């Protein structure tokens, strides 16, 4: 067996390639927030310089959402966790553990107090960020849930899945109120506007 050494990805050397699996989002401060392997990196596009780098654990970032005011980032990871970051202080607020496989989608309420994560384990978990606890699971998809969005009033959520369905959830009743099964293949979108 031979030992091969591989070059480690250096994001600052290749500004044109700033993200791995996760999305890229604009911050209100004119910065770009991107995931790159285990890191959450804020870039200053005009200068191509990093503003800050946040790292937590060994799991890669696989999904991301930003609070409306741009002060918090909600990051899903391949180990099934969701991390909540304070972008003003550049520090970890909490880690939420609840999926058995990678988190593929994350959405947050306008105030950042409620987070919903969509997982490859076919579960959708609703979280209370202040209590750092899962409130409940939404079950119904038969395959990985690839995307999630939350209504402005946080009363409803919509999810898409590899099972070919889109589901509308009533969060107060904790149940699916409508299923759209009109897709012949998986529903995989990077963002849902709801």
C-alpha positions as a Markdown table, in Angstrom:
| # | Residue | x | y | z |
|---|---|---|---|---|
| 1 | Unk | 0.0 | 0.0 | 0.0 |
| 2 | Unk | 1.5 | 3.3 | -1.0 |
| 3 | Unk | 1.3 | 6.5 | 0.9 |
| 4 | Unk | 0.0 | 9.3 | -1.3 |
| 5 | Unk | 0.1 | 12.9 | -0.1 |
| 6 | Unk | -2.6 | 15.1 | -1.4 |
| 7 | Unk | -2.6 | 18.9 | -1.5 |
| 8 | Unk | -5.0 | 20.4 | 1.1 |
| 9 | Unk | -7.5 | 22.8 | -0.3 |
| 10 | Unk | -6.5 | 26.4 | 0.4 |
| 11 | Unk | -9.5 | 28.7 | -0.1 |
| 12 | Unk | -7.5 | 31.9 | 0.0 |
| 13 | Unk | -5.4 | 30.6 | -2.9 |
| 14 | Unk | -8.4 | 30.1 | -5.2 |
| 15 | Unk | -10.9 | 32.8 | -4.5 |
| 16 | Unk | -12.9 | 31.8 | -7.6 |
| 17 | Unk | -13.8 | 28.5 | -5.8 |
| 18 | Unk | -15.0 | 29.4 | -2.3 |
| 19 | Unk | -17.5 | 26.7 | -1.5 |
| 20 | Unk | -17.8 | 23.0 | -1.3 |
| 21 | Unk | -21.2 | 21.3 | -0.8 |
| 22 | Unk | -22.9 | 24.2 | 0.9 |
| 23 | Unk | -24.4 | 27.3 | -0.5 |
| 24 | Unk | -23.0 | 30.9 | -0.7 |
| 25 | Unk | -24.9 | 33.8 | 0.9 |
| 26 | Unk | -24.6 | 37.5 | 0.9 |
| 27 | Unk | -24.3 | 39.2 | 4.3 |
| 28 | Unk | -25.8 | 42.7 | 4.8 |
| 29 | Unk | -22.3 | 44.0 | 5.4 |
| 30 | Unk | -21.3 | 43.5 | 1.7 |
| 31 | Unk | -19.5 | 40.2 | 2.5 |
| 32 | Unk | -20.0 | 36.8 | 1.1 |
| 33 | Unk | -20.5 | 33.9 | 3.5 |
| 34 | Unk | -19.5 | 30.5 | 2.1 |
| 35 | Unk | -18.9 | 27.0 | 3.4 |
| 36 | Unk | -15.6 | 25.3 | 2.5 |
| 37 | Unk | -15.1 | 21.8 | 3.9 |
| 38 | Unk | -15.4 | 22.3 | 7.8 |
| 39 | Unk | -15.1 | 26.0 | 7.6 |
| 40 | Unk | -17.6 | 28.9 | 7.4 |
| 41 | Unk | -15.7 | 31.7 | 5.6 |
| 42 | Unk | -16.7 | 35.4 | 5.2 |
| 43 | Unk | -15.1 | 37.0 | 2.2 |
| 44 | Unk | -14.7 | 40.6 | 1.2 |
| 45 | Unk | -15.3 | 40.3 | -2.6 |
| 46 | Unk | -13.8 | 43.7 | -3.5 |
| 47 | Unk | -10.4 | 42.8 | -1.9 |
| 48 | Unk | -10.7 | 39.0 | -2.2 |
| 49 | Unk | -9.7 | 38.8 | 1.4 |
| 50 | Unk | -11.2 | 36.8 | 4.2 |
| 51 | Unk | -13.0 | 38.7 | 6.9 |
| 52 | Unk | -13.2 | 35.8 | 9.3 |
| 53 | Unk | -13.2 | 32.0 | 9.4 |
| 54 | Unk | -15.3 | 29.9 | 11.7 |
| 55 | Unk | -14.5 | 26.2 | 12.3 |
| 56 | Unk | -16.3 | 23.6 | 14.5 |
| 57 | Unk | -15.5 | 19.9 | 14.5 |
| 58 | Unk | -14.5 | 17.6 | 11.7 |
| 59 | Unk | -17.9 | 17.4 | 9.8 |
| 60 | Unk | -18.2 | 19.2 | 6.6 |
| 61 | Unk | -20.8 | 22.0 | 6.2 |
| 62 | Unk | -23.6 | 20.8 | 3.9 |
| 63 | Unk | -26.4 | 23.5 | 4.2 |
| 64 | Unk | -26.6 | 27.0 | 5.4 |
| 65 | Unk | -29.2 | 29.7 | 6.2 |
| 66 | Unk | -28.7 | 33.3 | 7.4 |
| 67 | Unk | -30.9 | 35.3 | 9.7 |
| 68 | Unk | -32.8 | 38.2 | 8.1 |
| 69 | Unk | -30.7 | 40.7 | 10.0 |
| 70 | Unk | -27.4 | 38.9 | 9.0 |
| 71 | Unk | -26.3 | 38.4 | 12.5 |
| 72 | Unk | -26.6 | 34.6 | 12.7 |
| 73 | Unk | -25.7 | 31.7 | 10.5 |
| 74 | Unk | -27.4 | 28.3 | 10.8 |
| 75 | Unk | -25.2 | 25.6 | 9.3 |
| 76 | Unk | -26.1 | 21.9 | 8.7 |
| 77 | Unk | -23.3 | 19.4 | 8.8 |
| 78 | Unk | -22.6 | 16.0 | 7.3 |
| 79 | Unk | -22.5 | 14.4 | 10.8 |
| 80 | Unk | -26.2 | 15.3 | 11.3 |
| 81 | Unk | -25.7 | 18.4 | 13.5 |
| 82 | Unk | -26.7 | 22.0 | 13.1 |
| 83 | Unk | -24.5 | 24.8 | 14.4 |
| 84 | Unk | -25.7 | 28.3 | 15.2 |
| 85 | Unk | -23.1 | 31.1 | 14.8 |
| 86 | Unk | -23.2 | 34.7 | 16.0 |
| 87 | Unk | -21.6 | 36.5 | 13.1 |
| 88 | Unk | -21.1 | 39.7 | 15.0 |
| 89 | Unk | -19.0 | 38.1 | 17.7 |
| 90 | Unk | -17.7 | 35.3 | 15.3 |
| 91 | Unk | -18.5 | 32.6 | 17.9 |
| 92 | Unk | -20.5 | 29.4 | 18.2 |
| 93 | Unk | -23.9 | 29.9 | 19.9 |
| 94 | Unk | -24.9 | 26.3 | 20.1 |
| 95 | Unk | -24.8 | 22.9 | 18.4 |
| 96 | Unk | -28.1 | 21.0 | 17.8 |
| 97 | Unk | -27.8 | 17.2 | 17.3 |
| 98 | Unk | -30.7 | 15.3 | 16.0 |
| 99 | Unk | -30.2 | 13.7 | 12.6 |
| 100 | Unk | -28.7 | 10.3 | 11.9 |
| 101 | Unk | -27.2 | 11.4 | 8.6 |
| 102 | Unk | -26.2 | 14.6 | 6.8 |
| 103 | Unk | -28.3 | 17.8 | 7.1 |
| 104 | Unk | -29.3 | 18.8 | 3.5 |
| 105 | Unk | -31.4 | 21.9 | 4.2 |
| 106 | Unk | -31.7 | 24.5 | 7.0 |
| 107 | Unk | -34.3 | 27.4 | 7.4 |
| 108 | Unk | -34.7 | 29.9 | 10.3 |
| 109 | Unk | -37.4 | 32.1 | 11.5 |
| 110 | Unk | -37.0 | 35.9 | 11.0 |
| 111 | Unk | -35.9 | 36.3 | 14.6 |
| 112 | Unk | -33.6 | 33.3 | 14.5 |
| 113 | Unk | -35.3 | 31.6 | 17.5 |
| 114 | Unk | -36.8 | 28.7 | 15.4 |
| 115 | Unk | -34.7 | 26.5 | 13.1 |
| 116 | Unk | -35.9 | 23.7 | 10.8 |
| 117 | Unk | -33.4 | 21.2 | 9.5 |
| 118 | Unk | -34.0 | 18.7 | 6.7 |
| 119 | Unk | -31.9 | 15.5 | 6.7 |
| 120 | Unk | -30.8 | 12.7 | 4.5 |
| 121 | Unk | -32.4 | 10.4 | 7.1 |
| 122 | Unk | -35.9 | 11.6 | 5.8 |
| 123 | Unk | -36.6 | 13.6 | 9.0 |
| 124 | Unk | -37.4 | 17.2 | 9.4 |
| 125 | Unk | -36.5 | 18.5 | 12.8 |
| 126 | Unk | -37.9 | 21.7 | 14.3 |
| 127 | Unk | -35.6 | 23.4 | 16.9 |
| 128 | Unk | -35.9 | 26.0 | 19.6 |
| 129 | Unk | -32.5 | 27.8 | 19.4 |
| 130 | Unk | -32.9 | 29.6 | 22.8 |
| 131 | Unk | -33.6 | 26.3 | 24.6 |
| 132 | Unk | -31.0 | 24.5 | 22.4 |
| 133 | Unk | -33.5 | 21.6 | 22.0 |
| 134 | Unk | -35.5 | 19.9 | 19.4 |
| 135 | Unk | -39.2 | 20.6 | 19.6 |
| 136 | Unk | -40.6 | 17.9 | 17.3 |
| 137 | Unk | -40.0 | 15.9 | 14.1 |
| 138 | Unk | -42.1 | 16.0 | 11.0 |
| 139 | Unk | -42.3 | 12.6 | 9.4 |
| 140 | Unk | -43.8 | 11.7 | 6.1 |
| 141 | Unk | -41.1 | 11.7 | 3.4 |
| 142 | Unk | -39.9 | 8.3 | 2.3 |
| 143 | Unk | -36.4 | 9.5 | 1.2 |
| 144 | Unk | -33.8 | 12.2 | 1.9 |
| 145 | Unk | -35.3 | 15.7 | 2.5 |
| 146 | Unk | -33.3 | 18.0 | 0.3 |
| 147 | Unk | -34.7 | 21.5 | 1.0 |
| 148 | Unk | -36.8 | 23.4 | 3.5 |
| 149 | Unk | -38.3 | 26.9 | 3.8 |
| 150 | Unk | -40.3 | 28.6 | 6.5 |
| 151 | Unk | -43.2 | 31.0 | 6.1 |
| 152 | Unk | -42.7 | 34.6 | 7.3 |
| 153 | Unk | -44.9 | 34.0 | 10.3 |
| 154 | Unk | -43.2 | 30.7 | 11.1 |
| 155 | Unk | -46.5 | 28.9 | 11.1 |
| 156 | Unk | -45.8 | 26.7 | 8.0 |
| 157 | Unk | -42.9 | 25.0 | 6.4 |
| 158 | Unk | -42.4 | 23.5 | 3.0 |
| 159 | Unk | -40.0 | 20.7 | 2.2 |
| 160 | Unk | -38.8 | 18.9 | -1.0 |
| 161 | Unk | -37.5 | 15.3 | -1.0 |
| 162 | Unk | -35.7 | 12.7 | -3.1 |
| 163 | Unk | -39.0 | 10.8 | -2.9 |
| 164 | Unk | -40.4 | 13.2 | -5.5 |
| 165 | Unk | -42.8 | 15.0 | -3.2 |
| 166 | Unk | -43.2 | 18.5 | -1.9 |
| 167 | Unk | -44.9 | 18.8 | 1.4 |
| 168 | Unk | -46.6 | 21.7 | 3.2 |
| 169 | Unk | -46.5 | 21.4 | 7.0 |
| 170 | Unk | -48.6 | 23.1 | 9.7 |
| 171 | Unk | -46.1 | 23.7 | 12.5 |
| 172 | Unk | -48.8 | 24.4 | 15.2 |
| 173 | Unk | -50.5 | 21.1 | 14.4 |
| 174 | Unk | -47.2 | 19.3 | 13.7 |
| 175 | Unk | -48.5 | 17.6 | 10.6 |
| 176 | Unk | -48.4 | 17.6 | 6.8 |
| 177 | Unk | -51.4 | 19.4 | 5.4 |
| 178 | Unk | -50.7 | 19.0 | 1.7 |
| 179 | Unk | -48.5 | 16.7 | -0.4 |
| 180 | Unk | -47.6 | 17.5 | -4.0 |
| 181 | Unk | -46.5 | 14.3 | -5.7 |
| 182 | Unk | -46.2 | 15.5 | -9.3 |
| 183 | Unk | -42.4 | 15.0 | -9.7 |
| 184 | Unk | -41.1 | 11.9 | -11.5 |
| 185 | Unk | -37.8 | 12.2 | -9.7 |
| 186 | Unk | -36.3 | 13.7 | -6.7 |
| 187 | Unk | -36.9 | 17.4 | -5.7 |
| 188 | Unk | -33.5 | 19.0 | -5.3 |
| 189 | Unk | -33.4 | 22.7 | -5.1 |
| 190 | Unk | -30.8 | 24.9 | -3.4 |
| 191 | Unk | -33.3 | 27.5 | -2.3 |
| 192 | Unk | -37.1 | 27.8 | -1.8 |
| 193 | Unk | -38.8 | 31.1 | -1.7 |
| 194 | Unk | -41.9 | 30.9 | 0.5 |
